[in-house]
PDB file of C-alpha atoms (C1' of nucleotides) in Angstrom:
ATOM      1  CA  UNK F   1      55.791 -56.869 -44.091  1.00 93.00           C
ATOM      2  CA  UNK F   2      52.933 -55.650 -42.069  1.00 97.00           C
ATOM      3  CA  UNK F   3      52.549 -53.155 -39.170  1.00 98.00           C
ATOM      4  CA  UNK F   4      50.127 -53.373 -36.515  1.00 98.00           C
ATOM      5  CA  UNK F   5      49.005 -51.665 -33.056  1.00 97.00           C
ATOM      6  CA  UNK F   6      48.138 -54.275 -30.806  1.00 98.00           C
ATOM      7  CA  UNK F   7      46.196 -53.988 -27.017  1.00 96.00           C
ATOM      8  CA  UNK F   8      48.082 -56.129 -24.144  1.00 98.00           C
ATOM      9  CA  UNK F   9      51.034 -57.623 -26.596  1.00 98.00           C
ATOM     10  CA  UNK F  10      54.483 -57.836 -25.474  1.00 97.00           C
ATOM     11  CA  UNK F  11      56.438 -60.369 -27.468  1.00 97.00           C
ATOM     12  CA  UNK F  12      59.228 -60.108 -25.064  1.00 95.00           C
ATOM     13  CA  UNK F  13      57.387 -60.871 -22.491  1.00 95.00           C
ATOM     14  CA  UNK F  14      55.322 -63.703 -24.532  1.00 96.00           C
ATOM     15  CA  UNK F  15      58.871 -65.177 -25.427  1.00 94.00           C
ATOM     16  CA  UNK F  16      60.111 -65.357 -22.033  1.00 92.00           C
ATOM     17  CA  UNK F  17      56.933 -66.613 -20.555  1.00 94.00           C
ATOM     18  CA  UNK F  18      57.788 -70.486 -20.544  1.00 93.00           C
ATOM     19  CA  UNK F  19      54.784 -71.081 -22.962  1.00 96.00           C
ATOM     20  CA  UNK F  20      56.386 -71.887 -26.156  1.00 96.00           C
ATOM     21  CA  UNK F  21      60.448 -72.596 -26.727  1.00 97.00           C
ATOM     22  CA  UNK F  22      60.691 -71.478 -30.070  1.00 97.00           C
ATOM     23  CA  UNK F  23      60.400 -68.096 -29.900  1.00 96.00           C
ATOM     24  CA  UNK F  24      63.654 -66.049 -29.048  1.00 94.00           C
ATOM     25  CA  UNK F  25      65.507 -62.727 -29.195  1.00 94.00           C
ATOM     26  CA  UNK F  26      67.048 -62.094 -32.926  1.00 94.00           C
ATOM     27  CA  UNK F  27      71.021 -62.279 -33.265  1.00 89.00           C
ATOM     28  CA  UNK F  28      70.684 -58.768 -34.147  1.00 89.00           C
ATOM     29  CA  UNK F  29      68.906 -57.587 -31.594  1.00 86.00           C
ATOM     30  CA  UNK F  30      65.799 -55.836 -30.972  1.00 90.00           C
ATOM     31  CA  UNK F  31      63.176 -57.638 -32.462  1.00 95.00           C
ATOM     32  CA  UNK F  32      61.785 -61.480 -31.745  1.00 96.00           C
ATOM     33  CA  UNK F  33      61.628 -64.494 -33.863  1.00 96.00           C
ATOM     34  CA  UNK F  34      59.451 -67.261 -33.719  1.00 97.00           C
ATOM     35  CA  UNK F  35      59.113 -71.071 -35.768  1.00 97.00           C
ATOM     36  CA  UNK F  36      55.872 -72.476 -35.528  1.00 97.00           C
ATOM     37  CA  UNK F  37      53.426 -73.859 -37.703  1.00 95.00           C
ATOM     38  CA  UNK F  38      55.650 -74.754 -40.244  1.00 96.00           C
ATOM     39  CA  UNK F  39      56.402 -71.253 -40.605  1.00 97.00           C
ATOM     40  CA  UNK F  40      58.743 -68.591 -39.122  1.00 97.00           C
ATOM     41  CA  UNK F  41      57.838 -65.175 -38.263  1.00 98.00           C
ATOM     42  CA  UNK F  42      60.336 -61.860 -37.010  1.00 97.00           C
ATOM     43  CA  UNK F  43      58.443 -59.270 -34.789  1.00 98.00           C
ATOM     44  CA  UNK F  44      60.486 -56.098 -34.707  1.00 97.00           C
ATOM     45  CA  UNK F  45      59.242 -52.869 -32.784  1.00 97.00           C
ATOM     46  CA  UNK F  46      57.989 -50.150 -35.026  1.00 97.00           C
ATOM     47  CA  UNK F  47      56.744 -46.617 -32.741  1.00 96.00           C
ATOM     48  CA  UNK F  48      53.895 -47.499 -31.042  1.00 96.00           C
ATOM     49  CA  UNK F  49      53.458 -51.361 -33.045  1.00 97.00           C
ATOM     50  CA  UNK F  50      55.210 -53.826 -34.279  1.00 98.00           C
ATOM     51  CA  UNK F  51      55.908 -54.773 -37.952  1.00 98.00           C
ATOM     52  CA  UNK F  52      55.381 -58.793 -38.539  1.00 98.00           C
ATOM     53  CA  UNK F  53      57.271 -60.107 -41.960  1.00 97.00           C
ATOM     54  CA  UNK F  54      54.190 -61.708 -43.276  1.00 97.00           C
ATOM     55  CA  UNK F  55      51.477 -61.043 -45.724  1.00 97.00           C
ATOM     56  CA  UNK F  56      48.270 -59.551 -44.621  1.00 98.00           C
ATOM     57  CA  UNK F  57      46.701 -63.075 -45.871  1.00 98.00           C
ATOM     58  CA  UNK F  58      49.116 -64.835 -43.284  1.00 98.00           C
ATOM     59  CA  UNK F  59      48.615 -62.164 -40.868  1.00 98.00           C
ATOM     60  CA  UNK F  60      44.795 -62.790 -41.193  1.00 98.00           C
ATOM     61  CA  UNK F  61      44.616 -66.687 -41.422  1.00 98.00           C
ATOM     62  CA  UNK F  62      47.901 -67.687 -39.240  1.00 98.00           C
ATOM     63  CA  UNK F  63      49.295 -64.777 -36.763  1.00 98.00           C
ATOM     64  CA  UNK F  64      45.967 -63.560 -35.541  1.00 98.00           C
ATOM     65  CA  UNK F  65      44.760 -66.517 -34.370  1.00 98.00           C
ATOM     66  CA  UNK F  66      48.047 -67.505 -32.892  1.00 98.00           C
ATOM     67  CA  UNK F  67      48.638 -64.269 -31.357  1.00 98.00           C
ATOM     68  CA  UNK F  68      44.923 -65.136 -29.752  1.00 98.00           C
ATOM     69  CA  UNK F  69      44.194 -61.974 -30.774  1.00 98.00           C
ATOM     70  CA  UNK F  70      40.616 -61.675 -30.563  1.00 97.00           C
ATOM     71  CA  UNK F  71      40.400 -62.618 -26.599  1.00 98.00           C
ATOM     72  CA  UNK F  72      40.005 -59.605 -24.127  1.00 98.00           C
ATOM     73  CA  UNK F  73      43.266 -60.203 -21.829  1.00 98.00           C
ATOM     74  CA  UNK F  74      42.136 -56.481 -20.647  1.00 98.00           C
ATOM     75  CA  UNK F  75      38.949 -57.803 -19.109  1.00 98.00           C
ATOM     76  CA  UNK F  76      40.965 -60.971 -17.333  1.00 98.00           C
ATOM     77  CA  UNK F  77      43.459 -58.170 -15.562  1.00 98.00           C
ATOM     78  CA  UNK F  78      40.247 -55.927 -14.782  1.00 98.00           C
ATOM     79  CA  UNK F  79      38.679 -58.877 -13.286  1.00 98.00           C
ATOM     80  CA  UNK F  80      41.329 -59.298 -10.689  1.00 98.00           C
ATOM     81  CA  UNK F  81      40.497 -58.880  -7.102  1.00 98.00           C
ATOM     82  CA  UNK F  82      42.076 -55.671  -6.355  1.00 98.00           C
ATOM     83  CA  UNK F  83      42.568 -56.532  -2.669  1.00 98.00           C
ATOM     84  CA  UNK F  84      44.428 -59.215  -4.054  1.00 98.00           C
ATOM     85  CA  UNK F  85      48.061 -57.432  -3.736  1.00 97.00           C
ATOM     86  CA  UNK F  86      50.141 -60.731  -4.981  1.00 97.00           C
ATOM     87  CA  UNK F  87      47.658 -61.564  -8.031  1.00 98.00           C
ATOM     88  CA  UNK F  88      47.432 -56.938  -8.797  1.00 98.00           C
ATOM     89  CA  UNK F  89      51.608 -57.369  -9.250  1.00 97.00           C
ATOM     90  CA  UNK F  90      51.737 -60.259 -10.545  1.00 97.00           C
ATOM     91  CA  UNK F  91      49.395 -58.722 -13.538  1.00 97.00           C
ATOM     92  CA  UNK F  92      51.289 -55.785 -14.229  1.00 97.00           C
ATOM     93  CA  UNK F  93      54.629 -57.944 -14.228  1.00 95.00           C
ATOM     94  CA  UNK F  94      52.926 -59.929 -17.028  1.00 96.00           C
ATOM     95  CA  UNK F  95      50.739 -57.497 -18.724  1.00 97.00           C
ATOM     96  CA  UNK F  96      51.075 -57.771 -22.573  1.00 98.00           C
ATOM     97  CA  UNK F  97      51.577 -61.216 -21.915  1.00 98.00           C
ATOM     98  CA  UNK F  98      49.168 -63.556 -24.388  1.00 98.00           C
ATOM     99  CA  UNK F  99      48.684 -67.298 -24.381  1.00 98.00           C
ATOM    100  CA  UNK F 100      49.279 -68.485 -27.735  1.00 98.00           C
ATOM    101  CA  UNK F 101      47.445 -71.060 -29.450  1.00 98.00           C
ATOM    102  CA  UNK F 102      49.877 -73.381 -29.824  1.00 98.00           C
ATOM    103  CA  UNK F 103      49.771 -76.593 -31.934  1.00 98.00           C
ATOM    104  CA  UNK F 104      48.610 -79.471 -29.496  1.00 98.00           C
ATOM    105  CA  UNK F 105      51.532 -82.064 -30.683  1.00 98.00           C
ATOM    106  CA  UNK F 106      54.320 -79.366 -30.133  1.00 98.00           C
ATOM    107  CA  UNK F 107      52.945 -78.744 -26.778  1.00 98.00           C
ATOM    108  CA  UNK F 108      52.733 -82.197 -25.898  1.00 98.00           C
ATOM    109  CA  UNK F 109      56.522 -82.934 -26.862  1.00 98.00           C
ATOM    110  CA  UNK F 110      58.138 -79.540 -25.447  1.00 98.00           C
ATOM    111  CA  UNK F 111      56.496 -80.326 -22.128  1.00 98.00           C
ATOM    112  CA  UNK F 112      57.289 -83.914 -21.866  1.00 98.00           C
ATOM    113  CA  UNK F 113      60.467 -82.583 -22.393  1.00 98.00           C
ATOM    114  CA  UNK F 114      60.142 -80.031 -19.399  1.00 97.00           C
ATOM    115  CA  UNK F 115      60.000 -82.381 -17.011  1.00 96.00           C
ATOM    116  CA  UNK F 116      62.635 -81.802 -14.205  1.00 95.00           C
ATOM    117  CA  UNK F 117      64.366 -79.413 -16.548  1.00 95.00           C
ATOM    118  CA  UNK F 118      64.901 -75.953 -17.083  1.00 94.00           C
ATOM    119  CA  UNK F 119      64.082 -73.299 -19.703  1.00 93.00           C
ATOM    120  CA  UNK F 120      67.525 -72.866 -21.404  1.00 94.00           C
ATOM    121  CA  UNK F 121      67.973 -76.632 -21.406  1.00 96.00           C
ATOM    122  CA  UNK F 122      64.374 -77.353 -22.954  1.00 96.00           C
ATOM    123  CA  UNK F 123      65.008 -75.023 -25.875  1.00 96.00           C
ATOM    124  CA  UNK F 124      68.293 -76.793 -26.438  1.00 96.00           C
ATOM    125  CA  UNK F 125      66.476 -80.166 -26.547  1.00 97.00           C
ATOM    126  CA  UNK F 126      63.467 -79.197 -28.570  1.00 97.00           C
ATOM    127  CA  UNK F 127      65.483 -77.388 -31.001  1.00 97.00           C
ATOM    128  CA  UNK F 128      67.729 -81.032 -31.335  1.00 97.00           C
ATOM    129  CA  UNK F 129      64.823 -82.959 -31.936  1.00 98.00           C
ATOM    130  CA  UNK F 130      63.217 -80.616 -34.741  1.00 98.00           C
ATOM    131  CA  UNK F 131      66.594 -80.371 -36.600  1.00 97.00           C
ATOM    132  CA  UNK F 132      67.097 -84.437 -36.182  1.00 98.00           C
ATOM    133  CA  UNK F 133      63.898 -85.488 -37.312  1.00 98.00           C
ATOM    134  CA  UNK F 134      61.619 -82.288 -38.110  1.00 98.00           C
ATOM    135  CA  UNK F 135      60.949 -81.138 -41.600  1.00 97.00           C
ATOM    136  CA  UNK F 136      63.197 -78.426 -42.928  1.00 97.00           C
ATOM    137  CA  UNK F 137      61.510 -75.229 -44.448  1.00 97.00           C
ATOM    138  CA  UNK F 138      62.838 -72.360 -45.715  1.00 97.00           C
ATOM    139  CA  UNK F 139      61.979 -68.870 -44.589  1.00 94.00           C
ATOM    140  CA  UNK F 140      61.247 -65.975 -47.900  1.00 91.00           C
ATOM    141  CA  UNK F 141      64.839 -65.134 -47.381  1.00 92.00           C
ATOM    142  CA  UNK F 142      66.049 -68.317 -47.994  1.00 95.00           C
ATOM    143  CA  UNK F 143      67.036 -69.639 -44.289  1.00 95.00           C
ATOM    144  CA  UNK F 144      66.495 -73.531 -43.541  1.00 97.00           C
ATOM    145  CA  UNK F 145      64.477 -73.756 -40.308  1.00 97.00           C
ATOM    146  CA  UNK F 146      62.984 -77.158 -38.784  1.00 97.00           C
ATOM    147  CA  UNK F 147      59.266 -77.920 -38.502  1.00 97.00           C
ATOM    148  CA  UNK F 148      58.443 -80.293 -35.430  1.00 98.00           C
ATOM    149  CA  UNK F 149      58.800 -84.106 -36.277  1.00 98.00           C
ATOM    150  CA  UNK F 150      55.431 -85.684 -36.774  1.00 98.00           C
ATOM    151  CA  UNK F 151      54.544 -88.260 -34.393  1.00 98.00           C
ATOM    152  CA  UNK F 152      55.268 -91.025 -36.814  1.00 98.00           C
ATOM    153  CA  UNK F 153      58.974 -89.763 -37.340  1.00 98.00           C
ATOM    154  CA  UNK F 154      59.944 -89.276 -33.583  1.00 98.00           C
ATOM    155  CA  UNK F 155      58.182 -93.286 -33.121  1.00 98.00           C
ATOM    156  CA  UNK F 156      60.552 -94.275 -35.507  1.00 98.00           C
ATOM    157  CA  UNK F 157      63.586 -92.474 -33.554  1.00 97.00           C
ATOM    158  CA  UNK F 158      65.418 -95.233 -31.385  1.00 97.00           C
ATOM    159  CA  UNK F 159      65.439 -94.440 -27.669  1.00 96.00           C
ATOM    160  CA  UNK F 160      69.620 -94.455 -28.107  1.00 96.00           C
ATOM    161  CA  UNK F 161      69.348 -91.535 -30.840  1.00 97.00           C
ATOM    162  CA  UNK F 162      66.950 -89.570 -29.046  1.00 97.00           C
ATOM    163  CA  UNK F 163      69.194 -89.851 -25.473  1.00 96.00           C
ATOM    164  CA  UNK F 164      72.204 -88.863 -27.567  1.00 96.00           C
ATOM    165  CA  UNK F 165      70.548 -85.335 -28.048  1.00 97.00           C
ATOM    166  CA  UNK F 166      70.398 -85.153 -24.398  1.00 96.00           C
ATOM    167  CA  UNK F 167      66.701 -85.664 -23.452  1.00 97.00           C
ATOM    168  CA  UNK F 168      67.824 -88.261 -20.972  1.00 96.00           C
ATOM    169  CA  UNK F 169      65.301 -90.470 -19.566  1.00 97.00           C
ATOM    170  CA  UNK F 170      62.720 -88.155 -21.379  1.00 97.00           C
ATOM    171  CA  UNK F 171      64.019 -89.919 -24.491  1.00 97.00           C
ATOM    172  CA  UNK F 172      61.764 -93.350 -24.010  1.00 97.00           C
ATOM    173  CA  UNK F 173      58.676 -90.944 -22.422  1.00 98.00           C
ATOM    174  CA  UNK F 174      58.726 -88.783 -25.964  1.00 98.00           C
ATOM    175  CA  UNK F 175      59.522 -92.440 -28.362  1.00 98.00           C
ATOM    176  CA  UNK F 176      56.521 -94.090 -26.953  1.00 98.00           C
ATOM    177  CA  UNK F 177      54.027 -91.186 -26.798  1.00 98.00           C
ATOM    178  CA  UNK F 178      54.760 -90.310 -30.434  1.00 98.00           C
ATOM    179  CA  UNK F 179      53.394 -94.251 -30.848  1.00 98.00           C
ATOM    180  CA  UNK F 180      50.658 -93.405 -29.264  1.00 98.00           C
ATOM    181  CA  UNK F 181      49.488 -89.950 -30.886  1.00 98.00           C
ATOM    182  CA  UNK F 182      50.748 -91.997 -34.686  1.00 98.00           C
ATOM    183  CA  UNK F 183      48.713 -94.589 -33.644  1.00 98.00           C
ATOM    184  CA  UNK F 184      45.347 -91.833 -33.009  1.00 97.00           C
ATOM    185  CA  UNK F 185      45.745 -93.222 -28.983  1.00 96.00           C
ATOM    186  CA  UNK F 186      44.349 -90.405 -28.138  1.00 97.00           C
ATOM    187  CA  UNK F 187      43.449 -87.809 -31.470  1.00 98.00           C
ATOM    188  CA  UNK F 188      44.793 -84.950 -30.619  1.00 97.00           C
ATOM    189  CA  UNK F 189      42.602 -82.772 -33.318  1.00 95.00           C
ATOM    190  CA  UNK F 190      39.258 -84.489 -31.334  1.00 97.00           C
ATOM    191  CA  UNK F 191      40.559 -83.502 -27.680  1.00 98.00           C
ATOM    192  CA  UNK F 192      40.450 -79.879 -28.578  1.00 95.00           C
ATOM    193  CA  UNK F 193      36.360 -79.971 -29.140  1.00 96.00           C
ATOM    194  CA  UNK F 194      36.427 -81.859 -25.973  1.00 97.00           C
ATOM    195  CA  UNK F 195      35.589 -80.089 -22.370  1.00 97.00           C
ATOM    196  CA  UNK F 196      39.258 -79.510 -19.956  1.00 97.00           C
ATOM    197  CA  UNK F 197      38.575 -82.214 -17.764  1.00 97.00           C
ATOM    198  CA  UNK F 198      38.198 -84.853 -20.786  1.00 97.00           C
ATOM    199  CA  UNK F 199      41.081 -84.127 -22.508  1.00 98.00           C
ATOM    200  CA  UNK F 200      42.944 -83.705 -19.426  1.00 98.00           C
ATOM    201  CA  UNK F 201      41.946 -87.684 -18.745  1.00 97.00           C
ATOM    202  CA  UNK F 202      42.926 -88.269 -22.445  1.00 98.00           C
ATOM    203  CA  UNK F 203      46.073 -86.961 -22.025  1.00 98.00           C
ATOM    204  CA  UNK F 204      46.954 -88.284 -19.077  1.00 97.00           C
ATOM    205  CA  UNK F 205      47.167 -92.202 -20.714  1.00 97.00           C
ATOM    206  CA  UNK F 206      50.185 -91.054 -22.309  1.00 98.00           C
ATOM    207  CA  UNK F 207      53.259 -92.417 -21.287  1.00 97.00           C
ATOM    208  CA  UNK F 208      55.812 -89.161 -19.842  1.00 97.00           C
ATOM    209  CA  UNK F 209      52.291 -87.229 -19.479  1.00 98.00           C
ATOM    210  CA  UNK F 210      51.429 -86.717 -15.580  1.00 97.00           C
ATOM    211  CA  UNK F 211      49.038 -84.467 -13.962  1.00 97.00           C
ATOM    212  CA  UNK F 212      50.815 -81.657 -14.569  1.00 97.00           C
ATOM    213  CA  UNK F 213      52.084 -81.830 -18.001  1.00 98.00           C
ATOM    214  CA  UNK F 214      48.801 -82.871 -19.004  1.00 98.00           C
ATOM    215  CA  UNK F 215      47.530 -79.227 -17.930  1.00 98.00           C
ATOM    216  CA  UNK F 216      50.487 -77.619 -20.160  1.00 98.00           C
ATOM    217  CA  UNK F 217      49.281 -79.216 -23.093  1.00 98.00           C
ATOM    218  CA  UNK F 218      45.867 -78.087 -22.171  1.00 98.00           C
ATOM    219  CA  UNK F 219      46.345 -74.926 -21.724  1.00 98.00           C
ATOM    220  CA  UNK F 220      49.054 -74.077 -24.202  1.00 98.00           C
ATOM    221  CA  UNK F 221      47.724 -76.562 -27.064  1.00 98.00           C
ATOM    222  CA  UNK F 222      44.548 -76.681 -26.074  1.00 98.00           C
ATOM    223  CA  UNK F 223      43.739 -73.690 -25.128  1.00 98.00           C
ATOM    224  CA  UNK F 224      42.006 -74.846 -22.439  1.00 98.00           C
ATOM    225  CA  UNK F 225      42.048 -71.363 -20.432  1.00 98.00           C
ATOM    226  CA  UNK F 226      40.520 -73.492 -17.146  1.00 96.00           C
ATOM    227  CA  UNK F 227      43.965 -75.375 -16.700  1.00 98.00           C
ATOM    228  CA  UNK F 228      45.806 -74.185 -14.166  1.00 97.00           C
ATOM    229  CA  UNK F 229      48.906 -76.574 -14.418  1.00 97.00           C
ATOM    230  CA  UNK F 230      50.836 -76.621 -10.728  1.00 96.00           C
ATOM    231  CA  UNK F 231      54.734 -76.896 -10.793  1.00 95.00           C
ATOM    232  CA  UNK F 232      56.985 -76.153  -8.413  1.00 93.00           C
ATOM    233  CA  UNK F 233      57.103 -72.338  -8.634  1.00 94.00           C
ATOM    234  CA  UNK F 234      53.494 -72.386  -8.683  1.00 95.00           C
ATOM    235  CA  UNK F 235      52.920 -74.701  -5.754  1.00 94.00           C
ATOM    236  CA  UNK F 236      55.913 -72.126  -3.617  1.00 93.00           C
ATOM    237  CA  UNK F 237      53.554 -69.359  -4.523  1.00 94.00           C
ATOM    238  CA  UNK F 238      50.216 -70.958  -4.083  1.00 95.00           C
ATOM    239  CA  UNK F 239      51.651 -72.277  -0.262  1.00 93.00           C
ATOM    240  CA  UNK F 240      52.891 -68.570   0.116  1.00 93.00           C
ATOM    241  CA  UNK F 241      49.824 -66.290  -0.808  1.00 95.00           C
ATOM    242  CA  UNK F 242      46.767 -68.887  -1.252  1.00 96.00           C
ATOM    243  CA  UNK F 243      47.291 -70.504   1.951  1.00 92.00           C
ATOM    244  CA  UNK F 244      43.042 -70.846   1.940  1.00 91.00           C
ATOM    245  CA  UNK F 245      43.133 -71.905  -1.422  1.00 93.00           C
ATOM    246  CA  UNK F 246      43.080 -70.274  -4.861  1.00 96.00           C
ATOM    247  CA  UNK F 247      40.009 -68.399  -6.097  1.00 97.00           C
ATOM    248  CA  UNK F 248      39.078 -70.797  -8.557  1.00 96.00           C
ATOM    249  CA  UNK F 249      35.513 -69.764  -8.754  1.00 96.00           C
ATOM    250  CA  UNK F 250      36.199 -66.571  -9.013  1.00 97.00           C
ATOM    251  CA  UNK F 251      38.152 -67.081 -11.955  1.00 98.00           C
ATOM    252  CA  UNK F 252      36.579 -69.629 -13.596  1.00 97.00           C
ATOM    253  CA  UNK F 253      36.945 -69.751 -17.236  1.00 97.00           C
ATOM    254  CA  UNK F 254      40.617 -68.072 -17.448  1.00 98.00           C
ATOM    255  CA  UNK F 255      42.229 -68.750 -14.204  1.00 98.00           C
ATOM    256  CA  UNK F 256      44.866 -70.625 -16.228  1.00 98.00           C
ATOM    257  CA  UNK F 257      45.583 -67.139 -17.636  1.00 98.00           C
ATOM    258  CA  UNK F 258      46.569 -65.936 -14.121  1.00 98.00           C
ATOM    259  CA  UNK F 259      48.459 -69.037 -13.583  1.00 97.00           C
ATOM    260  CA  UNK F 260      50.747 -67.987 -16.630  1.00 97.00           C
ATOM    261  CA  UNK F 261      51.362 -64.268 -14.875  1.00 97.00           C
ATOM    262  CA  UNK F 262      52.126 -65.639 -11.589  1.00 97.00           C
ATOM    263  CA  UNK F 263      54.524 -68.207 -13.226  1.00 96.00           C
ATOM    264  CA  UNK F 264      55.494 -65.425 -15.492  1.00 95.00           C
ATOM    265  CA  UNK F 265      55.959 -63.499 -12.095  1.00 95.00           C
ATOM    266  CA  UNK F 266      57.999 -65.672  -9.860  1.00 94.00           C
ATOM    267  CA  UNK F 267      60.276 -65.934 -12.467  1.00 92.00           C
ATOM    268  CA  UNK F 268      61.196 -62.797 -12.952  1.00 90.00           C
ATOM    269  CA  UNK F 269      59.413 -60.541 -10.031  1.00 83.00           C
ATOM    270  CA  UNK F 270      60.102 -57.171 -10.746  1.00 54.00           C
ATOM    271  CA  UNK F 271      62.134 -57.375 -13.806  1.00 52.00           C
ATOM    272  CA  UNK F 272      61.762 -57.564 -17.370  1.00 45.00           C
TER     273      UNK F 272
ATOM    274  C1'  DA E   1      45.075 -93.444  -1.368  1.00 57.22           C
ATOM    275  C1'  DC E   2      49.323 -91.579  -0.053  1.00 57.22           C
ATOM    276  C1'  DT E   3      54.571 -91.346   0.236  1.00 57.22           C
ATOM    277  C1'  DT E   4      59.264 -92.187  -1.507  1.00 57.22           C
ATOM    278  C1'  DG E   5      63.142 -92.795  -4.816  1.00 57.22           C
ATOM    279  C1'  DA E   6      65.118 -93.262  -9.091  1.00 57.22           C
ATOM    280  C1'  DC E   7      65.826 -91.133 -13.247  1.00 57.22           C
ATOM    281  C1'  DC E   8      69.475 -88.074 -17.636  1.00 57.22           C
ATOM    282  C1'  DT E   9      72.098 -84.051 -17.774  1.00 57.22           C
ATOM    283  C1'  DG E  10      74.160 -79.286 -17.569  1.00 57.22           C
ATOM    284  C1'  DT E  11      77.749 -72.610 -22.441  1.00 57.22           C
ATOM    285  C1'  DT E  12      75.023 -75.888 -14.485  1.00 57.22           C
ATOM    286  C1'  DG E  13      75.943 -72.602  -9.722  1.00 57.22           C
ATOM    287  C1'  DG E  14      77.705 -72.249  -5.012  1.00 57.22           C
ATOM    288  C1'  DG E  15      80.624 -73.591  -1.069  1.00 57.22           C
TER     289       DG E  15
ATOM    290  C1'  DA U   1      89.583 -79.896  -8.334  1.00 57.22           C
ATOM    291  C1'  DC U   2      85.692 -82.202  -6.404  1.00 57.22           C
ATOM    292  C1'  DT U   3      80.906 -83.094  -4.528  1.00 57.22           C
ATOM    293  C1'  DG U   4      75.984 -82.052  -3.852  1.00 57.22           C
ATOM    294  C1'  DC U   5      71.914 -80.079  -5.382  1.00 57.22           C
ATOM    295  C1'  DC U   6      68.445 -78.269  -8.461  1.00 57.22           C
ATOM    296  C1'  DA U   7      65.650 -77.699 -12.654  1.00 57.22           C
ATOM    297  C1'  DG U   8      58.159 -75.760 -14.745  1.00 57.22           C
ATOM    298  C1'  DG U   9      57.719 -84.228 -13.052  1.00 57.22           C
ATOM    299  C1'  DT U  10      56.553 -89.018 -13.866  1.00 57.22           C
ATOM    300  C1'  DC U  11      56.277 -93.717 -12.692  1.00 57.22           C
ATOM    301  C1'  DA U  12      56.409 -97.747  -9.936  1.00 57.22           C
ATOM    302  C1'  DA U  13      57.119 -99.778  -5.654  1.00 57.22           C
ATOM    303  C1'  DG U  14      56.059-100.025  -0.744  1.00 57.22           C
ATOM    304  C1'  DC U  15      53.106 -99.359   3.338  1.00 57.22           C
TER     305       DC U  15
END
DNA sequence: ACTTGACCTGTTGGG
DNA sequence: ACTGCCAGGTCAAGC
């Protein structure tokens, strides 16, 4: 167990953010849980920090990084135009708000799995699909928890097994794209050297992967911080208050970073 | 190079 | 009780 005081780090807000699906309120209350990395992790308010049940060695070599902890989301905020009212409120909704660096396969299957969906529904379907075919772990208390499948095990998966846990027609999309990534069609470990717009291209080959999926994975798995993926609550608010366009330039480098608040905005406007 | 439907499914939500 | 529509899209078919 470890305590720390972090700058611009809100795990509620980071949980509800539509990033990751694995990371939820605890049963008991007031804290936040999360499974990833083959690990699982409970963040409970402490004062002014937050006490992490980890070692300082996992702190140090897993959590830090995954928190993205060492990236300035101060200087992103300050770098808003401040005659930009939408973008000023849609900063201060989100502030605390992080974008995790997410494993690139976990990203790739929780998005195909977004498709046409919604955010209660996706968690229900990931969490199927790690406990069917994901490696099971146990936590240092002695609770089972599921790993996500490796490509090879969800290619295996028949298309009727994976529809019975309710993906739908998602099920054949997330079958044959775990062929692909088995297969090394693309490498997933190689696209993350690779500039945005490359493993964008890369990603896009994949069967269930379209344009905007592709920039999910990018940004979330990637951490491609130039992806600005564009879903329907984006595209309303981009037709609403960027009728002249987005400031892309302006932003270059991170403006997937203000994507995430105004998503993280239109979702929940002045709440939360 | 566009535009249009079909596509699974729901601790659906609203009339 | 029922029907229609929507949810963080993608793909293939048709001009």
């Amino acid at each position: 167990m470890i305590r720390q005081q972090l700058a611009w780090f809100d795990p509620a807000r980071i949980g509800h953010s539509g990033q990751c699906f694995r990371f939820a309120p605890l049963p008991e209350g007031g804290g936040w849980g999360l499974t990833a990395r083959g690990r699982r992790l409970c963040i409970r308010p402490d004062g002014d920090g937050f006490l992490f049940d980890c070692t300082p060695e996992e702190w140090e070599t897993v959590w830090y990084p995954y928190f993205d902890l060492d990236t300035d989301y101060e200087a992103f905020a300050a770098a808003v135009n401040p005659r930009d009212a939408y973008m000023t409120a849609a900063v201060a909704c989100a502030a605390g708000v992080r974008i995790l660096r997410q494993d690139p396969w976990e990203t790739t299957v929780a998005f195909i799995l977004s498709q046409q969906s919604n955010i209660p529904r996706i968690t229900r379907n990931l969490e199927a699909v790690c406990r069917a075919y994901g490696a099971p772990f146990a936590d240092r208390e002695g609770n089972i928890w599921y790993d996500i499948p490796t490509p090879a095990a969800l290619a295996a998966a028949s298309e009727e097994e994976l529809r019975a846990l309710g993906l739908g027609y998602r099920a054949p999309y997330l079958r044959a794209a775990a062929a692909r990534i088995a297969a090394g069609q693309p490498d997933l470990a190689s696209l993350a050297a690779m500039p945005y717009k490359k493993a964008h291209a890369a990603l896009l080959t994949l069967p269930g992967v379209g344009v905007k999926v592709a920039d999910c994975v990018c940004l979330f798995g990637l951490h491609k911080l130039d992806a600005f993926p564009i879903d329907t609550h984006i595209r309303q608010m981009l037709d609403a208050h960027y009728k002249r366009g987005f400031p892309m330039r302006r932003y270059k480098g991170f403006a997937g970073v203000l994507q995430q608040y105004a998503f993280y905005y239109e979702l929940y406007g002045g709440k939360t």
